Tab-separated table of C-alpha atoms (C1' of nucleotides) in Angstrom:
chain	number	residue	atom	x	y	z
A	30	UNK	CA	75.063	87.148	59.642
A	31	UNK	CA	74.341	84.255	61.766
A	32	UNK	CA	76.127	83.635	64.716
A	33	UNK	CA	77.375	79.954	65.066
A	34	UNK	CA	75.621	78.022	67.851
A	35	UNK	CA	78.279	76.141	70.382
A	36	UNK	CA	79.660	73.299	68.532
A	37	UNK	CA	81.905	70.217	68.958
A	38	UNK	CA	83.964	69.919	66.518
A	39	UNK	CA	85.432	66.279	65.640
A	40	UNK	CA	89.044	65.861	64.046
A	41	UNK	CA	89.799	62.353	63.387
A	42	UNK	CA	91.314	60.858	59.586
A	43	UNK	CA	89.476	57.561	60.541
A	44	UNK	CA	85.904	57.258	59.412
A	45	UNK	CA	84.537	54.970	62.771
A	46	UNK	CA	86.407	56.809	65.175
A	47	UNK	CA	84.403	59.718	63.715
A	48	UNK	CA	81.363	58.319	63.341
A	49	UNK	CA	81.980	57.003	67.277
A	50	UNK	CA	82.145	60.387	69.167
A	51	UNK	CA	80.292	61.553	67.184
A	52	UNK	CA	76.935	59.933	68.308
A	53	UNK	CA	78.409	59.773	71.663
A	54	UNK	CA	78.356	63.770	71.405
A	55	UNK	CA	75.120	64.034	69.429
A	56	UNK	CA	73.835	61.736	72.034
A	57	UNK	CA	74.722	63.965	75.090
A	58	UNK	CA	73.103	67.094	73.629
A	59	UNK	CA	75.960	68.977	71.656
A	60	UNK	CA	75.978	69.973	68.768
A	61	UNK	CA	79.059	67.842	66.425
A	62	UNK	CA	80.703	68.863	63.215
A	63	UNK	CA	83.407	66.193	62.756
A	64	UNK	CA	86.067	66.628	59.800
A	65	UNK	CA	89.223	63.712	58.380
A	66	UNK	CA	91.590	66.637	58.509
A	67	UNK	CA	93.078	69.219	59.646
A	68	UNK	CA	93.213	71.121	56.481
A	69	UNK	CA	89.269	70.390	56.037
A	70	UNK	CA	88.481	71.852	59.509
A	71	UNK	CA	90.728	74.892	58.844
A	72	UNK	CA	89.071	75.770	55.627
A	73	UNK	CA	85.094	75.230	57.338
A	74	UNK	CA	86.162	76.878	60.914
A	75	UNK	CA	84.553	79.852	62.149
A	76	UNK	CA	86.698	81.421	64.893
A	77	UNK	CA	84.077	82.813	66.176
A	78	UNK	CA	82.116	79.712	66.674
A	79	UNK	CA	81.949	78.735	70.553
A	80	UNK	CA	82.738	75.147	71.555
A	81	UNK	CA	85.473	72.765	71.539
A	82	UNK	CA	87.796	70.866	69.086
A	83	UNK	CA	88.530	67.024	69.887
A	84	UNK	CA	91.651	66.242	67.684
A	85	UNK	CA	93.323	63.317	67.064
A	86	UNK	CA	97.176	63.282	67.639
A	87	UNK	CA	98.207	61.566	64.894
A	88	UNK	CA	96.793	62.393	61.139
A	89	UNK	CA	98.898	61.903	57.512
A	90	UNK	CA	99.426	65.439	56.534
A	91	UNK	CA	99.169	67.825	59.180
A	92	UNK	CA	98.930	66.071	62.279
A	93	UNK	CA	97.287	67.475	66.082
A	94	UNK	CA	100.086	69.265	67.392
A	95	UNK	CA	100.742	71.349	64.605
A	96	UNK	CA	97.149	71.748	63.612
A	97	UNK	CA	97.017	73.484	67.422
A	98	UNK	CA	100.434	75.229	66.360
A	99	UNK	CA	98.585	76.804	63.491
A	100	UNK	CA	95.410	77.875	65.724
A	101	UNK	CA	97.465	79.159	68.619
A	102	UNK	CA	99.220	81.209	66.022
A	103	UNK	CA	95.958	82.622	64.514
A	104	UNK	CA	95.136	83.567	67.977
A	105	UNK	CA	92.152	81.267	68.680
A	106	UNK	CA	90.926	80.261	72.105
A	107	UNK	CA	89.330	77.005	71.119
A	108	UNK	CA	89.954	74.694	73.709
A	109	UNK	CA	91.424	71.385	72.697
A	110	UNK	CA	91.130	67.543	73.565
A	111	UNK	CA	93.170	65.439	72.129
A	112	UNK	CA	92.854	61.921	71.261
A	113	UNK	CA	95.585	59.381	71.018
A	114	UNK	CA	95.558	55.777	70.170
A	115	UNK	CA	99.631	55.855	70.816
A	116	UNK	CA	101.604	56.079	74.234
A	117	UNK	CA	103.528	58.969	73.357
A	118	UNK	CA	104.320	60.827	76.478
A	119	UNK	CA	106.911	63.831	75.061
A	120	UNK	CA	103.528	64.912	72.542
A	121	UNK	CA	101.342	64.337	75.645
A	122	UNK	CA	103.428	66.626	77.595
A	123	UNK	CA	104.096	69.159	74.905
A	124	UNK	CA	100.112	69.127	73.509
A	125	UNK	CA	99.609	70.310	77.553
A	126	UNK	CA	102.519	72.572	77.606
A	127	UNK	CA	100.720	74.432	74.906
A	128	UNK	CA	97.347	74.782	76.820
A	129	UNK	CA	95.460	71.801	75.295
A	130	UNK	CA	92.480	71.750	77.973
A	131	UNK	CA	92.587	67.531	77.861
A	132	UNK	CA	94.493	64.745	76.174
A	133	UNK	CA	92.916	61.204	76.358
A	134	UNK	CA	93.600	57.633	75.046
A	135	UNK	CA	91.844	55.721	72.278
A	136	UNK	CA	89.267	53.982	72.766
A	137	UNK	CA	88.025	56.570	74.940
A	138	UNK	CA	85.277	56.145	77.289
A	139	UNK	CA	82.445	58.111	76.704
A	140	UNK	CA	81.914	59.826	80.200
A	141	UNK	CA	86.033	60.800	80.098
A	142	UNK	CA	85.003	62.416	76.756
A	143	UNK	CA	81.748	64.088	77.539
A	144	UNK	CA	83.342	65.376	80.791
A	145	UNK	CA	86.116	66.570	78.977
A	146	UNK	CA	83.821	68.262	76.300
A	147	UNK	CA	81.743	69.967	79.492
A	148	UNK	CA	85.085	71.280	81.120
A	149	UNK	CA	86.288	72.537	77.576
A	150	UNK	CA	82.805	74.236	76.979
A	151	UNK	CA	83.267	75.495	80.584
A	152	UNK	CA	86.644	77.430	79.742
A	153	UNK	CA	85.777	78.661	76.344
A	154	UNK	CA	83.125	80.179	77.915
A	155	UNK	CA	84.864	81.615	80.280
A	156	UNK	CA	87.620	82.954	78.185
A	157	UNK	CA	84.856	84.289	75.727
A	158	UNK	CA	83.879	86.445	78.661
A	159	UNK	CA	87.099	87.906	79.210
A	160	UNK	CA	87.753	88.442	75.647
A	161	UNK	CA	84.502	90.472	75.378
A	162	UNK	CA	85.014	92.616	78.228
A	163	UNK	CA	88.584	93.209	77.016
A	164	UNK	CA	87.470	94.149	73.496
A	165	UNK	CA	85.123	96.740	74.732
A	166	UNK	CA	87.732	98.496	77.130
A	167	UNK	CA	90.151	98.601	73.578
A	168	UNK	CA	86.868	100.148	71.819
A	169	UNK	CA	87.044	102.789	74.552
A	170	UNK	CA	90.923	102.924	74.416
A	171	UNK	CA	90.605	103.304	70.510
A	172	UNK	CA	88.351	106.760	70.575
A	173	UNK	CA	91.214	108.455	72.970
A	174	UNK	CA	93.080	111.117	70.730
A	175	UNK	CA	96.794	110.112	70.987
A	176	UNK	CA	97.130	112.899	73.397
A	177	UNK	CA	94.212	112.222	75.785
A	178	UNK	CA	96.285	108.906	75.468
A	179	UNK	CA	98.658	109.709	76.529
A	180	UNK	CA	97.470	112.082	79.506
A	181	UNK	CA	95.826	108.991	80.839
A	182	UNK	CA	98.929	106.826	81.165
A	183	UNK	CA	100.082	109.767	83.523
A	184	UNK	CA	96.676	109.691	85.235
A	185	UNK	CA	96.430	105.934	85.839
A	186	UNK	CA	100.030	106.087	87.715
A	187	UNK	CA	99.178	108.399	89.572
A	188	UNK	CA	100.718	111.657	88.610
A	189	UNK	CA	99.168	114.656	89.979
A	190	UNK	CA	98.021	117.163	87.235
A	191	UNK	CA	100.831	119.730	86.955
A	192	UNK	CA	103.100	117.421	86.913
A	193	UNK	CA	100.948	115.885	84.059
A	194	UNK	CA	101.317	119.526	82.842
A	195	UNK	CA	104.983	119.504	83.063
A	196	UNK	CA	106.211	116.373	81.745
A	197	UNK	CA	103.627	116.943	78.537
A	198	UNK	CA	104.764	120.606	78.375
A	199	UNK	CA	101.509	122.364	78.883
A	200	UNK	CA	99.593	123.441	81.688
A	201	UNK	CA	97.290	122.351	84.096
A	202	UNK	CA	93.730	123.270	82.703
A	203	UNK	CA	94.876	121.309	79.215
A	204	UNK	CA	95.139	118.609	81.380
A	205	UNK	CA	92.287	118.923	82.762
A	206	UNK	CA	90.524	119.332	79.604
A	207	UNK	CA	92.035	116.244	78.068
A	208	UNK	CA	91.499	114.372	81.765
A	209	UNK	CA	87.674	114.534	81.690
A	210	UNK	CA	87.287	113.609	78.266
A	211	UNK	CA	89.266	110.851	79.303
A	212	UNK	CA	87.080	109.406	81.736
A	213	UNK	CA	84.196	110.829	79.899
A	214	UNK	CA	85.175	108.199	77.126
A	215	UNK	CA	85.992	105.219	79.049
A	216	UNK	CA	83.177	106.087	81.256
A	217	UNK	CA	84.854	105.992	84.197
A	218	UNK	CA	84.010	107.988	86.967
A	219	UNK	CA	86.924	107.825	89.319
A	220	UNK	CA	90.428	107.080	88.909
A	221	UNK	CA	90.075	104.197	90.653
A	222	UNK	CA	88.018	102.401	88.106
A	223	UNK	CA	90.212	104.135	85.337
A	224	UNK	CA	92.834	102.029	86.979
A	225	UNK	CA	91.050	98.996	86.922
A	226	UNK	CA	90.212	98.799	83.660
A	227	UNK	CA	93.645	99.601	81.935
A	228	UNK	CA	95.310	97.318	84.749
A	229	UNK	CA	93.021	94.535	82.448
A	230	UNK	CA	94.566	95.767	79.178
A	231	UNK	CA	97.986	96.229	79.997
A	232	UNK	CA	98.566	99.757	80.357
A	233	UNK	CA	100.614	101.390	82.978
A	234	UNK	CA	103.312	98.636	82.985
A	235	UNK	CA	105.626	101.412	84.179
B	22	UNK	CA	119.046	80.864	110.697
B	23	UNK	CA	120.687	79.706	106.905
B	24	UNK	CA	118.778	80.548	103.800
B	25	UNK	CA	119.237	77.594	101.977
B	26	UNK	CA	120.625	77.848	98.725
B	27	UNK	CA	119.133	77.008	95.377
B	28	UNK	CA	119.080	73.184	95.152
B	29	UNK	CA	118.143	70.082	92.967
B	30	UNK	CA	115.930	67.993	94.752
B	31	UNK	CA	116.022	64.390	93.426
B	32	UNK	CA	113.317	61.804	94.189
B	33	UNK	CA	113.719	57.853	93.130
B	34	UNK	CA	113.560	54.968	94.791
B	35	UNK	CA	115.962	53.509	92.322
B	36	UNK	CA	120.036	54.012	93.648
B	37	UNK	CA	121.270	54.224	90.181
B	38	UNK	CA	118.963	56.378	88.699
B	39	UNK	CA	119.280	59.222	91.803
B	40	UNK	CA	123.478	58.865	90.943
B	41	UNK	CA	122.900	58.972	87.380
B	42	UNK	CA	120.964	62.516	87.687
B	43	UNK	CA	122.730	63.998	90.762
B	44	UNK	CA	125.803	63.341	89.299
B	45	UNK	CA	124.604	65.265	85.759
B	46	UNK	CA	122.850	67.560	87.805
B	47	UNK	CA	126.264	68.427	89.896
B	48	UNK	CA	128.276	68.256	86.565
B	49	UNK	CA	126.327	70.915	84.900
B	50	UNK	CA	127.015	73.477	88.987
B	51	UNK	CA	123.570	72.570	90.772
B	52	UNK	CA	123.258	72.071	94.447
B	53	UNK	CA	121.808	68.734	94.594
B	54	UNK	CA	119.917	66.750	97.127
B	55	UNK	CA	118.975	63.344	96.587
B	56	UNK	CA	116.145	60.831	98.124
B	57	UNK	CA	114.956	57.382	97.990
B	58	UNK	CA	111.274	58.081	98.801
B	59	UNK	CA	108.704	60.505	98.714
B	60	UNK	CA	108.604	60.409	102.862
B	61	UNK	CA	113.090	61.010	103.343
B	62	UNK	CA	112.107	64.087	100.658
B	63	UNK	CA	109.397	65.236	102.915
B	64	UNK	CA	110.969	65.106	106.065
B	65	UNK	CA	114.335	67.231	104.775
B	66	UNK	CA	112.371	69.290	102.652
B	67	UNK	CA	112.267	73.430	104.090
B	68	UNK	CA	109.909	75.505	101.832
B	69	UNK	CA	111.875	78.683	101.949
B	70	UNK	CA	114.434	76.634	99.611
B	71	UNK	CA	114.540	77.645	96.473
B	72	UNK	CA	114.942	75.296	93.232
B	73	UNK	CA	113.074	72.558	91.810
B	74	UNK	CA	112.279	68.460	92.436
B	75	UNK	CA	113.165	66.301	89.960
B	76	UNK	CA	110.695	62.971	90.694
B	77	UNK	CA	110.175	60.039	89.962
B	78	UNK	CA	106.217	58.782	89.445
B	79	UNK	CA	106.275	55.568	90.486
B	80	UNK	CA	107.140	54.462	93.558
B	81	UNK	CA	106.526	51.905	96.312
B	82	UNK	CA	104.762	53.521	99.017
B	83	UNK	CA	104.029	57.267	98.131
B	84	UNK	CA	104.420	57.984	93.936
B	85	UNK	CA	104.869	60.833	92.275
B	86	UNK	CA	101.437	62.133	91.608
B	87	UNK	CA	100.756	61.617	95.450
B	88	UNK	CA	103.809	63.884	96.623
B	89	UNK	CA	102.414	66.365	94.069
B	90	UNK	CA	99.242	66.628	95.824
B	91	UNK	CA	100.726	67.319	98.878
B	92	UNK	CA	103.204	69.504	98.368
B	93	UNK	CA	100.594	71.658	96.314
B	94	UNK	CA	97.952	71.508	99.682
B	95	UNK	CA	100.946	72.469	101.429
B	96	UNK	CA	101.285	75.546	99.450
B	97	UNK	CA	104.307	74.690	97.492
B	98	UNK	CA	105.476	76.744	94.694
B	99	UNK	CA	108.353	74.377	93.944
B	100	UNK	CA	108.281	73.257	90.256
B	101	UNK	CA	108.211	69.779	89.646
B	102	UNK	CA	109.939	68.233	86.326
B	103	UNK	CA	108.175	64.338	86.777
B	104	UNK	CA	110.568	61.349	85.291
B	105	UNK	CA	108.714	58.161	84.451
B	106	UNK	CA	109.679	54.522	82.660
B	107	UNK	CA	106.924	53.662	81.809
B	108	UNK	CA	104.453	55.107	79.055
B	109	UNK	CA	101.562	56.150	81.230
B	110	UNK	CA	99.456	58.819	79.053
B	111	UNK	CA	96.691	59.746	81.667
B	112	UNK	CA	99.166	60.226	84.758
B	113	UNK	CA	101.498	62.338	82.661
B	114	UNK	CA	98.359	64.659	81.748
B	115	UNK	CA	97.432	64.308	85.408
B	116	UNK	CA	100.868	65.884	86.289
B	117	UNK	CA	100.837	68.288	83.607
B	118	UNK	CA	97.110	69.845	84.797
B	119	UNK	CA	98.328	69.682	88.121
B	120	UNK	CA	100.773	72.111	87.448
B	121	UNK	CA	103.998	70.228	86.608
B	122	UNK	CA	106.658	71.981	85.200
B	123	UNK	CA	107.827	69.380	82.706
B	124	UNK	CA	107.317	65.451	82.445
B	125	UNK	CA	110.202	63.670	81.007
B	126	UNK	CA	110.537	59.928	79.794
B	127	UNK	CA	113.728	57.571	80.818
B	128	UNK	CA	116.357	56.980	79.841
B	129	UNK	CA	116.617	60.708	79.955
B	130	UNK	CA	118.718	62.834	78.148
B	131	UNK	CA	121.398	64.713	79.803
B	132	UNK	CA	120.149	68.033	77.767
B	133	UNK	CA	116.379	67.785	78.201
B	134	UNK	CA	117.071	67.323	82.060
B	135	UNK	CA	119.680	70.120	82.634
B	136	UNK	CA	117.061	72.457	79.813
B	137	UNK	CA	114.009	71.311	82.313
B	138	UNK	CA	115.985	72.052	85.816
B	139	UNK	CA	116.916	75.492	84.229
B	140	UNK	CA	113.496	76.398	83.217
B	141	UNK	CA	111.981	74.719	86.459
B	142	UNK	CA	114.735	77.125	88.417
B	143	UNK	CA	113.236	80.317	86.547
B	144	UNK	CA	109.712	79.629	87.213
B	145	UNK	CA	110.686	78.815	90.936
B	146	UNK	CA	112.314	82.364	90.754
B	147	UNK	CA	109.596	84.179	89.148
B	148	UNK	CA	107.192	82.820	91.324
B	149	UNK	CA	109.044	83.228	94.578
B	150	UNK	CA	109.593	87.441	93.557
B	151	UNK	CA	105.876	87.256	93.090
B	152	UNK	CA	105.285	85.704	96.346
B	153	UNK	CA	107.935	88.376	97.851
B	154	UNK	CA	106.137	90.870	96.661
B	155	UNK	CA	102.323	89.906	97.764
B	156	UNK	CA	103.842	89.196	101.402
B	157	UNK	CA	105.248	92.974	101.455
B	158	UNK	CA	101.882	94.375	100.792
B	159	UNK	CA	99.696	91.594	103.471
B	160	UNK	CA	102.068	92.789	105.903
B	161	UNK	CA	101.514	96.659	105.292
B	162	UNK	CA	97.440	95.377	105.210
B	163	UNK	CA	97.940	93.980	108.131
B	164	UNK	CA	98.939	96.776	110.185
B	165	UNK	CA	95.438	98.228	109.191
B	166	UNK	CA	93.038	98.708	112.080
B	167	UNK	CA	89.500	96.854	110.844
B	168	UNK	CA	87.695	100.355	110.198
B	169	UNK	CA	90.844	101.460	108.150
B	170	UNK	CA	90.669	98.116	105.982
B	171	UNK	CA	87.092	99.030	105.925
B	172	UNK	CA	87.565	102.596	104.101
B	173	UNK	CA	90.383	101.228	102.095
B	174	UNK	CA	87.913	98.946	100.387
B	175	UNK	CA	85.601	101.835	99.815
B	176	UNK	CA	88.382	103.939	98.206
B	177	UNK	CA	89.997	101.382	95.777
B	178	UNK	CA	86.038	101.165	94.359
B	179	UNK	CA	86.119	104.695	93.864
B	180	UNK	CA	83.916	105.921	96.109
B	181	UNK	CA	83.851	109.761	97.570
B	182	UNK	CA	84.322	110.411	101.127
B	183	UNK	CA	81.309	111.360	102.028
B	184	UNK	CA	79.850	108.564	100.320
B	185	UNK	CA	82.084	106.112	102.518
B	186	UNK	CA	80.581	108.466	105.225
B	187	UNK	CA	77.164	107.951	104.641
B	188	UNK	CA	77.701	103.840	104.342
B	189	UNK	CA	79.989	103.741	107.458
B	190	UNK	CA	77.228	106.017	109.211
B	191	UNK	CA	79.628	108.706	110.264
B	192	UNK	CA	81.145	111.766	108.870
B	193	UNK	CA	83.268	112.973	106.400
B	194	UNK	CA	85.911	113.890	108.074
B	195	UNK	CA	86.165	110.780	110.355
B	196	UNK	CA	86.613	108.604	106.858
B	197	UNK	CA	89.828	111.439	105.925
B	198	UNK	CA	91.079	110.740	108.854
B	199	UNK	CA	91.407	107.331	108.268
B	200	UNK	CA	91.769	107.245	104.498
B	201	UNK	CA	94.922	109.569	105.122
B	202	UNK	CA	96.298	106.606	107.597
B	203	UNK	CA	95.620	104.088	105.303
B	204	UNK	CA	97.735	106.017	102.467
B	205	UNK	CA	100.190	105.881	105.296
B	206	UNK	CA	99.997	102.800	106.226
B	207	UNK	CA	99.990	101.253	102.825
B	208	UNK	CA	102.903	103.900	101.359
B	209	UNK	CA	100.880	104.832	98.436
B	210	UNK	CA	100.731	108.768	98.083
B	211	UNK	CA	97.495	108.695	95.484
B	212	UNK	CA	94.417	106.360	94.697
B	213	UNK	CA	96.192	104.957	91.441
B	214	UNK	CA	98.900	103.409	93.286
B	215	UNK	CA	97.040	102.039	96.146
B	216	UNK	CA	94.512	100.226	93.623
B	217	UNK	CA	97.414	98.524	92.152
B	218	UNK	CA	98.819	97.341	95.090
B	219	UNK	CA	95.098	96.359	95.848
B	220	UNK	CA	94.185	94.806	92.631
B	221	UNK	CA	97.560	92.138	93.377
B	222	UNK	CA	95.770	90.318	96.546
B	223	UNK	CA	92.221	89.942	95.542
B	224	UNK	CA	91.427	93.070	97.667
B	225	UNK	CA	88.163	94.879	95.985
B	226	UNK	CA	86.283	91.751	93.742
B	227	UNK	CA	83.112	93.875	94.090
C	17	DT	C1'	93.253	102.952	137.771
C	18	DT	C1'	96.116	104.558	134.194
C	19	DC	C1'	98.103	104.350	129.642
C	20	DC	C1'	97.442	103.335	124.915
C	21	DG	C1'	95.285	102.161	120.606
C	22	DC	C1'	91.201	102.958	118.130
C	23	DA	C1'	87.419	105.501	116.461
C	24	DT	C1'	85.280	109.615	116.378
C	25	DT	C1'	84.301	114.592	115.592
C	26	DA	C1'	85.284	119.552	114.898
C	27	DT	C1'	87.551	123.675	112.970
C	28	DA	C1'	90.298	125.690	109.618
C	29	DC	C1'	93.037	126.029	105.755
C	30	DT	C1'	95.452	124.526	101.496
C	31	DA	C1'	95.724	121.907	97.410
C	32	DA	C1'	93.841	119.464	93.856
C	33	DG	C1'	90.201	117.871	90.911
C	34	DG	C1'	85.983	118.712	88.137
C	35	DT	C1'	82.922	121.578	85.327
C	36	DA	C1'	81.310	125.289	82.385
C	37	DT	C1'	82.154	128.575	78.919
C	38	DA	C1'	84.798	130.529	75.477
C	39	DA	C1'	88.318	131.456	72.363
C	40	DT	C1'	92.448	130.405	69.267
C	41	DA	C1'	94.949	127.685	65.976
C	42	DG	C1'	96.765	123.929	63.099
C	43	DA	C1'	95.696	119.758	60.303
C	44	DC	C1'	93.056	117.380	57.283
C	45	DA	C1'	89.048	115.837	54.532
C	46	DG	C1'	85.317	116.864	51.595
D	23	DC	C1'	87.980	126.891	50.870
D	24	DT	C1'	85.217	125.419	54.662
D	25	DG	C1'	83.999	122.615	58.384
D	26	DT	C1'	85.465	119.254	61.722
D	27	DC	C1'	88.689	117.265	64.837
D	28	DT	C1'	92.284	118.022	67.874
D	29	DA	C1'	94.966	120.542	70.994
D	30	DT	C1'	95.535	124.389	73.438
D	31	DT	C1'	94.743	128.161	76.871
D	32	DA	C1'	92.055	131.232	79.954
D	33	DT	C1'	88.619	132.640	83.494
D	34	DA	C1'	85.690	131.445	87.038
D	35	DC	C1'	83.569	128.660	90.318
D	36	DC	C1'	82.418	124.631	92.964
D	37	DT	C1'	83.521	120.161	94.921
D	38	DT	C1'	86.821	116.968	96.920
D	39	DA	C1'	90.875	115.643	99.000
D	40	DG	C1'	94.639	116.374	102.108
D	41	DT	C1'	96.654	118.196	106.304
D	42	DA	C1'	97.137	120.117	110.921
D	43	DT	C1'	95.487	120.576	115.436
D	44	DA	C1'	92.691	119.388	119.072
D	45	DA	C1'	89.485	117.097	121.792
D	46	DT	C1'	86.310	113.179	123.396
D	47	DG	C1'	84.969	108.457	124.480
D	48	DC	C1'	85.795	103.553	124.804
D	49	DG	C1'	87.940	99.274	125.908
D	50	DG	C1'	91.780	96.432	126.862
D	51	DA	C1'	96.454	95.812	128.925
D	52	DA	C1'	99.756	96.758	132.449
DNA sequence: TTCCGCATTATACTAAGGTATAATAGACAG
DNA sequence: CTGTCTATTATACCTTAGTATAATGCGGAA
């Protein structure tokens, strides 16, 4: 299983436009996979590839906004530039609304693109990072037994151990018990950073 | 000292337009306040008052984008819903990154306004309880002496007493001393809490 | 100088948390 | 049916945290 290297990747249903940033990309360093459709770049896309998309607003079948519609839905984090050769200021505003990282005019200039691409790069990154960290405090979430589960929601609000005890209808040393596997498993070793990391996730919205 | 109440702010230095959306604005029960220029706005305008500005992006002497940029230096919150006549893509993604709240197009629809003021008012609102809320806890920080704020920091990591002890270059019981005013101070009554409150003003990055 | 806030330290005790060891019991998979 | 996972409880002990009380020293404000 290879892991994709960072890509750009081009969506544009008009050959020289695609051909165009894409040796303006390829130029600058990055790495370009450029597509005439939504529908192609949907069926090649690895979610898992890092980069950026630069999308053109308007396309015959399924067009930019809903093309970042359908990602947004699928949960991807792909930061998005759009291009536009039309002054249309309600899909402008609505392609931002929905967290597209940039939205520029046709022609472009190639530094307002390549900046674009670097800032876009910049956030996926970023948001990458997050993701990762929050994945592996899930994993740790994931090998609690429901009940040590539930023992740490008390813990994390603050809730002293008998009361722990009482609310769950036990006693104290079963909360104990279920407490230090609890941090034992999130590898933790004070309540303080057991509060941290389920603050990231979440948890404890009480 | 009057609160003010939640107003409509309406920037345009065109007399027809401001009575055209005051008077919609008014229809549909806002307070409204209208101006001919980004400088009359600015020289009325009190920050504790609660609402949104509904502006205009061109104008003569200070535009839209400009008043944006200063009320955001200033520390406003207030949301901005930007109206424009003309078909300018890159200042309407300006606005947008800048933190606009919406970006509408004239002739503007009586709907689309009134939909944008409401959702403009409900950001304001959220935003303001948030603000509320982080002011409560600086003030209850601010009552801490420096070697209190000093321990707190140490116990929101985690750390033991004797640990904060050894770092502070004192003894244990010096650092319960003033852990158990800064539980006080703060009105937490365990770590959990007090990391929360914490974790909402960038208090403990380490 | 005197009062007060701040930081410090000490003693003493209580309460709570953490750890180790061990045993029981139900549920479920192989 | 047997072994594992989970949940439970108990005993015992040690470590921390929390609280109360008291006292000392320092520096700034009145």
């Amino acid at each position: 299983m290879t892991t994709p290297s960072p890509t750009v990747f081009v969506v544009d249903d008009y050959a020289p436009v695609r051909r165009s940033i894409s040796r303006v990309l390829h130029a600058a360093g990055f790495a370009v996979a450029a597509f005439a459709s939504a529908e192609e770049f949907l069926a090649q896309y690895d979610p898992r590839t890092l980069g950026c998309l630069v999308l053109d607003l308007a396309m015959p079948t399924l067009d930019g906004l809903e093309l970042q519609d359908i990602l947004a839905k699928a949960g991807s984090v792909l930061p998005i530039i759009f291009l536009t050769g039309t002054a249309d200021i309600p899909k402008s505003v609505q392609a931002m609304k929905h967290g597209a990282s940039d939205f520029l005019t046709k022609p472009v200039n190639d530094e307002d693109l390549l900046s674009a691409v670097r800032v876009a790069f910049e956030k996926n990154r970023s948001v990458r990072q997050q993701q990762t960290e929050l994945s592996e405090i899930l994993a740790r979430l994931a090998t609690l037994t429901p009940r040590e589960r539930e023992v740490l929601e008390y813990v994390v609000t603050g809730k002293l151990n008998k009361q722990i005890a009482g609310d769950l209808g036990t006693v104290e040393q079963t909360v104990k018990v279920h407490r230090a596997r609890v941090m034992q498993k999130m590898r933790v070793r004070s309540v303080a950073e057991l509060v941290r990391l389920t603050q990231r996730c979440g948890i404890s919205a009480r």
